[in-house]
XYZ file of C-alpha atoms in Angstrom:
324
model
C 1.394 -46.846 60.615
C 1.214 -43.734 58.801
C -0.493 -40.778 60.059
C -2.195 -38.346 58.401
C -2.237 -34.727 59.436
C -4.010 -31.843 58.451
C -6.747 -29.852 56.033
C -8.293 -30.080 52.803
C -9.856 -27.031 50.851
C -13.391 -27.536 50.554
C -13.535 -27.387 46.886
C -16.650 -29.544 45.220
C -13.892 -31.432 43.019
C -11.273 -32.160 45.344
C -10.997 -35.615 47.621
C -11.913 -35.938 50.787
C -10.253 -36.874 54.203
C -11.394 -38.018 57.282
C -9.189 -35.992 59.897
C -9.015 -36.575 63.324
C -10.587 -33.799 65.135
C -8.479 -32.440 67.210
C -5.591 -31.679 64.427
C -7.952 -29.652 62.217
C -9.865 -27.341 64.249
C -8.824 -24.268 64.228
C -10.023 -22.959 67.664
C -7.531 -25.214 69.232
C -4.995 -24.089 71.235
C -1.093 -24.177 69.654
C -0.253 -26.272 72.927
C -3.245 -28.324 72.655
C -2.726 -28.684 68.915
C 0.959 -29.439 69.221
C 0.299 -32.310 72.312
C -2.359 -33.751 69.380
C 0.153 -34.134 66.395
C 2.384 -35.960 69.609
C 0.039 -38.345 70.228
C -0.433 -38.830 66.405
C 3.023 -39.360 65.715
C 3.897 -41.621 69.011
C 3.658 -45.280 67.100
C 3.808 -43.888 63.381
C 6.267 -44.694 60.663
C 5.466 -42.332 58.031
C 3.454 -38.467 58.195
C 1.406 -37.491 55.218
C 0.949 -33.247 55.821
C -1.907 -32.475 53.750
C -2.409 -28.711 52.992
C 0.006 -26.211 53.783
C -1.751 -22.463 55.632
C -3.260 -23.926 58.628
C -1.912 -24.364 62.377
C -1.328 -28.759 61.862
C 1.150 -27.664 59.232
C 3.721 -25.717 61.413
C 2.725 -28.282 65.049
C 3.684 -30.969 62.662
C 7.050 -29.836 61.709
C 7.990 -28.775 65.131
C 6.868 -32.050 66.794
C 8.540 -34.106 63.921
C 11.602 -31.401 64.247
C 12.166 -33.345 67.861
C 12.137 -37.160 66.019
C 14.554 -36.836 63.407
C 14.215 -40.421 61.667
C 10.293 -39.803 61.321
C 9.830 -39.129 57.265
C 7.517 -36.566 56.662
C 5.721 -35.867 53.279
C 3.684 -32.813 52.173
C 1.054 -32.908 50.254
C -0.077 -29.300 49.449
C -3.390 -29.679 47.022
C -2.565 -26.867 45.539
C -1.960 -24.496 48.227
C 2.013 -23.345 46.725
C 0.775 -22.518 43.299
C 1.171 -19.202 41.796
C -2.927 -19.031 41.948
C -3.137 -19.820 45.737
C -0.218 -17.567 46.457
C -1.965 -14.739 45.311
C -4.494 -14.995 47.753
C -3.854 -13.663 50.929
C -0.229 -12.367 49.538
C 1.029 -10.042 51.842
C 0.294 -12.667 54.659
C 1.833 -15.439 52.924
C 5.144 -13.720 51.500
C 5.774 -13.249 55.344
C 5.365 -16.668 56.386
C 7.626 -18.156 52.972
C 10.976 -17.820 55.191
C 9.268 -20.668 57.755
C 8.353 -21.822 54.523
C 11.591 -22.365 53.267
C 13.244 -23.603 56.293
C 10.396 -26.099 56.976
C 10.970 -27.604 53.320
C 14.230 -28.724 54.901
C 12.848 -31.149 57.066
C 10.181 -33.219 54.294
C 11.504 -35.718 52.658
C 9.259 -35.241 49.792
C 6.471 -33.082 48.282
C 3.853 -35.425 46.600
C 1.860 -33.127 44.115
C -1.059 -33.699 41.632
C -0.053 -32.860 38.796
C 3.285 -31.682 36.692
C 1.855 -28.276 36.404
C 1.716 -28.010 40.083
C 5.229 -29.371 40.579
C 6.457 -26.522 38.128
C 4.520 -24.160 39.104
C 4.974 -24.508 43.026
C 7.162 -22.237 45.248
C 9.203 -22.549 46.951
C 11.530 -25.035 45.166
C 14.071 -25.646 48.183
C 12.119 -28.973 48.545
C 14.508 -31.949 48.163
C 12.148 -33.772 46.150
C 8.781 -33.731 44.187
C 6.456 -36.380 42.853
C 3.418 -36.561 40.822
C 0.999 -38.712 41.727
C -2.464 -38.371 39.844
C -5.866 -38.600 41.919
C -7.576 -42.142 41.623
C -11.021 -41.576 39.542
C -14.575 -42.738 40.780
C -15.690 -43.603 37.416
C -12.896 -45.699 36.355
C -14.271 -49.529 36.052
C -18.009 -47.941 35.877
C -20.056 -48.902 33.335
C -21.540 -45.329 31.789
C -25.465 -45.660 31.388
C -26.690 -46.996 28.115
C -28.137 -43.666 26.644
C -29.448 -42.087 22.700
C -27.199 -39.814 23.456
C -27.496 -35.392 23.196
C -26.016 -34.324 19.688
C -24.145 -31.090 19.751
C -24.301 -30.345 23.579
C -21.353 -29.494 25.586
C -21.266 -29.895 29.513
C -19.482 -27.678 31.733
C -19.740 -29.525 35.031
C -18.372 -27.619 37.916
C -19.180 -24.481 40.623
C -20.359 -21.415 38.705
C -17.651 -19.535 39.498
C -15.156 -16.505 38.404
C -12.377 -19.334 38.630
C -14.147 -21.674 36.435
C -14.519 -18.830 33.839
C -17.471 -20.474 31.558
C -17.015 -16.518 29.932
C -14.837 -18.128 27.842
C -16.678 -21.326 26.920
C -20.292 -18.956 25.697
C -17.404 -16.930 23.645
C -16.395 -19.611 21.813
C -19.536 -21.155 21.477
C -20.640 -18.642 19.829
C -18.035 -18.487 17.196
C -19.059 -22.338 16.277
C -19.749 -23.465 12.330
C -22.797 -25.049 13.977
C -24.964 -24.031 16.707
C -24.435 -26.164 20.018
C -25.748 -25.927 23.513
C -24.335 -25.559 26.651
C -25.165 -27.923 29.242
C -24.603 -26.445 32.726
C -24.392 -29.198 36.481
C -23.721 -26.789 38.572
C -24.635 -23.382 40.414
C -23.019 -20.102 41.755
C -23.806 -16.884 42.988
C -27.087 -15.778 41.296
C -25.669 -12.474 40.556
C -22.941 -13.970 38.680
C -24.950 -16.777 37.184
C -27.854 -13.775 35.754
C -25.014 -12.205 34.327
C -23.272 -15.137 32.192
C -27.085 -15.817 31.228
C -27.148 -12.066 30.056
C -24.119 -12.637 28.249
C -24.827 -16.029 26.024
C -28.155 -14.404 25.593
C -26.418 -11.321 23.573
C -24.211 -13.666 21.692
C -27.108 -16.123 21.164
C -26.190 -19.189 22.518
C -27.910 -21.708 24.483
C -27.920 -22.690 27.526
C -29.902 -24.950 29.925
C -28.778 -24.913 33.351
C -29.353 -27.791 35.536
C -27.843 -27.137 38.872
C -26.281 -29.412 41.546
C -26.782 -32.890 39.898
C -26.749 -36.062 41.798
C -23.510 -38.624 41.346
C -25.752 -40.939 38.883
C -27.367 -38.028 37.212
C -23.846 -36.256 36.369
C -22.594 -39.423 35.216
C -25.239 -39.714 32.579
C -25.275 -36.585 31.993
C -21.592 -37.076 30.897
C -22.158 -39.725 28.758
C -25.113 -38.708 26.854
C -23.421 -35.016 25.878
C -21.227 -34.713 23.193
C -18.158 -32.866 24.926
C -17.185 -31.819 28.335
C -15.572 -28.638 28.562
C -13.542 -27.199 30.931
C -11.966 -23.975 30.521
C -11.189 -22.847 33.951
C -8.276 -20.001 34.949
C -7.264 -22.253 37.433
C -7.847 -25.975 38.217
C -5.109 -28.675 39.239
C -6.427 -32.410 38.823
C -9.605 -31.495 37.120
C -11.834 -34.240 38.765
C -14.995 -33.423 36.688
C -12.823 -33.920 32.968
C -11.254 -36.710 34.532
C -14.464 -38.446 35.143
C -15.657 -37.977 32.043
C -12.433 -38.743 29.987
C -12.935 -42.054 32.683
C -16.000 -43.108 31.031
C -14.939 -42.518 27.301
C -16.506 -38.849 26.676
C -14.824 -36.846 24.634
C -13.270 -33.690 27.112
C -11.701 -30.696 26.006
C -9.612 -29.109 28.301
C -7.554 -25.401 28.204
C -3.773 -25.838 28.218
C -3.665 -23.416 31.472
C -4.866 -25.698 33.714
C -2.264 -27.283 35.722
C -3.024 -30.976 34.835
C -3.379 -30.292 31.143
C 0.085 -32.116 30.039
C -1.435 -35.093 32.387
C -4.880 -35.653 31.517
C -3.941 -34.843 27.889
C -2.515 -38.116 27.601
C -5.818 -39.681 27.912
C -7.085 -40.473 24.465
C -10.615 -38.740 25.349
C -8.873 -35.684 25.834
C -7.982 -32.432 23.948
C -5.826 -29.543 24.614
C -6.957 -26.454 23.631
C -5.371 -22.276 24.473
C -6.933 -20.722 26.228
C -8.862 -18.511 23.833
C -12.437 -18.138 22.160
C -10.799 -18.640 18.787
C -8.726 -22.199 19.607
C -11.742 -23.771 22.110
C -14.391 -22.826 19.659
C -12.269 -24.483 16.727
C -11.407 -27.689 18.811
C -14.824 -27.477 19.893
C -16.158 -28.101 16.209
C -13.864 -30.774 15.853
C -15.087 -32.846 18.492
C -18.833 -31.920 18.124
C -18.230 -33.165 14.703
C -16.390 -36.038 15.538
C -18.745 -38.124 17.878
C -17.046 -40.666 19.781
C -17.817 -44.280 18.723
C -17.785 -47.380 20.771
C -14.323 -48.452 20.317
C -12.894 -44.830 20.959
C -15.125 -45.284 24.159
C -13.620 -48.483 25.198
C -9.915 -47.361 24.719
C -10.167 -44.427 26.959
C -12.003 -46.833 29.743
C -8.951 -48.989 29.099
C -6.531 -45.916 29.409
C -8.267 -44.968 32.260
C -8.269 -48.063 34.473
C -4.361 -48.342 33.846
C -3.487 -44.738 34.688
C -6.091 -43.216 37.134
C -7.415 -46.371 38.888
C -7.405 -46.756 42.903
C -4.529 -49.624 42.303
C -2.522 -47.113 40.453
C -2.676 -44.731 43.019
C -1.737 -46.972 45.585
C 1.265 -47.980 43.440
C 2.326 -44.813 42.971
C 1.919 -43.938 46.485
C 3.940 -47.160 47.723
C 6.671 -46.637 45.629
C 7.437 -42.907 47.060
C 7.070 -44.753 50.207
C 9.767 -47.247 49.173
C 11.993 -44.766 47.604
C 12.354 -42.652 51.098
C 11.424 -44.654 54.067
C 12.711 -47.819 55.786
C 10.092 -49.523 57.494
């Protein structure tokens, strides 16, 4: 039995879990809390942590500190990157010494992507593996569409992090004029001033909103790129998806799963400036993908980010540390 303790951010891209009450709320008591990991861990083989700064994290290592055959594995979605670290600093850099010696006891850290494995602290963890998200859309059948020429999606929260500032700059440097295709929405404040801002370097933009699952899958296969130029991002779900389906993606070479995804052959790797996105940008608007490029990134897709390859991935960490 394995059990599975702990919190997920509520990001809009990440996965979900179903957790069992009583280990994520945070109003619980540390005794309370601690008697619930117990009970959790009283007929199981294997714990999956998930998440890292919340109150299951340290019960769990003290509880499994008392059964010293019980492997544990961490899985941190992102929470020991240099981005997460610098939120909420001060409070964190005082906790890293229970960091440290809790890194001790976990047999291994089972990451996202190779950016986050080089990028996480601390590195006193005996081991790390990267194991890449399953994707919905792998094995789906994109709807049969004419197609958008010369529009490029940016699907994801309107957000500082996501910085689309980037994406109207180098828009607007383009040999041709495209248009950005927004599925998403943000703080209005922030989203009037972004509109201010392609409106001065005239480029447009139609913003869509929250879109359904089936209307941001076709809205991914009719455009002509999906761009994602974000400061931060681990496994980017939303180019992912996309790549998935046989869109062409371009992606910045800061985000953390750029070495990853950039294997995919619907993807391109781009610096993260208005000069190198706008010029990769022109290639690929220029460039449309045809059937057969569509068909070998489905095929790439359904070797490397299916639900079976997850679960292979997964079961051989699990054969490589734990007898059961």
């Amino acid at each position: 039995m394995t059990t599975l303790i702990g919190l997920i951010d509520g990001d809009d891209e990440a996965p979900r879990l179903s957790i069992d009450p009583a280990l994520a709320s945070w109003q619980q008591s540390w005794g309370g809390l601690f008697r619930a990991v117990e009970r959790g861990m009283a007929d199981a083989s294997v714990v999956i942590v998930v998440g890292v700064w919340h109150p299951a994290f340290a019960a769990t290592l003290l509880a499994a500190a008392r059964r010293r055959s019980l492997p544990v594995f961490l899985v941190p979605t992102n929470s020991l990157t240099t981005w997460d670290w610098s939120k909420h600093k001060y409070a964190k850099l005082a906790l890293s010494p229970l960091l440290r010696l809790a890194s001790r006891r976990i047999n291994a850290v089972v990451v996202a992507s190779s950016g986050e494995a080089t990028d996480m602290r601390p590195r006193s963890f005996r081991r790390v593996v990267v194991v890449p998200h399953a994707v919905r859309t792998v094995g789906q059948a994109a709807p049969v569409t004419s197609g958008s020429t010369r529009v490029v999606l940016f699907a994801a929260r309107v957000a500082h992090q996501k910085d689309m500032e980037l994406l109207i700059d180098a828009v607007a440097l383009l040999r041709r004029a495209a248009t950005v295709r927004v599925c998403g929405d943000g703080d209005p404040a922030y989203v009037a001033e972004l509109g201010a801002r392609a409106t001065r370097a005239g480029v447009d933009v139609e913003w869509l909103g929250w879109q359904s699952r089936e209307q941001l899958l076709h809205e991914m296969s009719r455009c002509s790129v999906v761009a994602v130029t974000s400061h931060a991002e681990n496994f980017c779900h939303s180019a992912a998806e996309a790549a998935a389906i046989g869109t062409n993606v371009l992606i910045v070479d800061r985000i953390l799963s750029a070495r990853d995804l950039g294997e995919s052959p619907a993807v391109s790797v781009a610096k993260a400036s208005p000069a190198a996105v706008s010029a990769e940008l022109d290639r690929l608007l220029d460039a449309q993908a045809t059937p057969e490029d569509r068909e070998k990134a489905q095929a790439w897709a359904a070797e490397h980010w299916s639900l079976q390859a997850f679960e292979a991935r997964w079961a051989a960490v699990l054969e490589a540390n734990v007898q059961i």
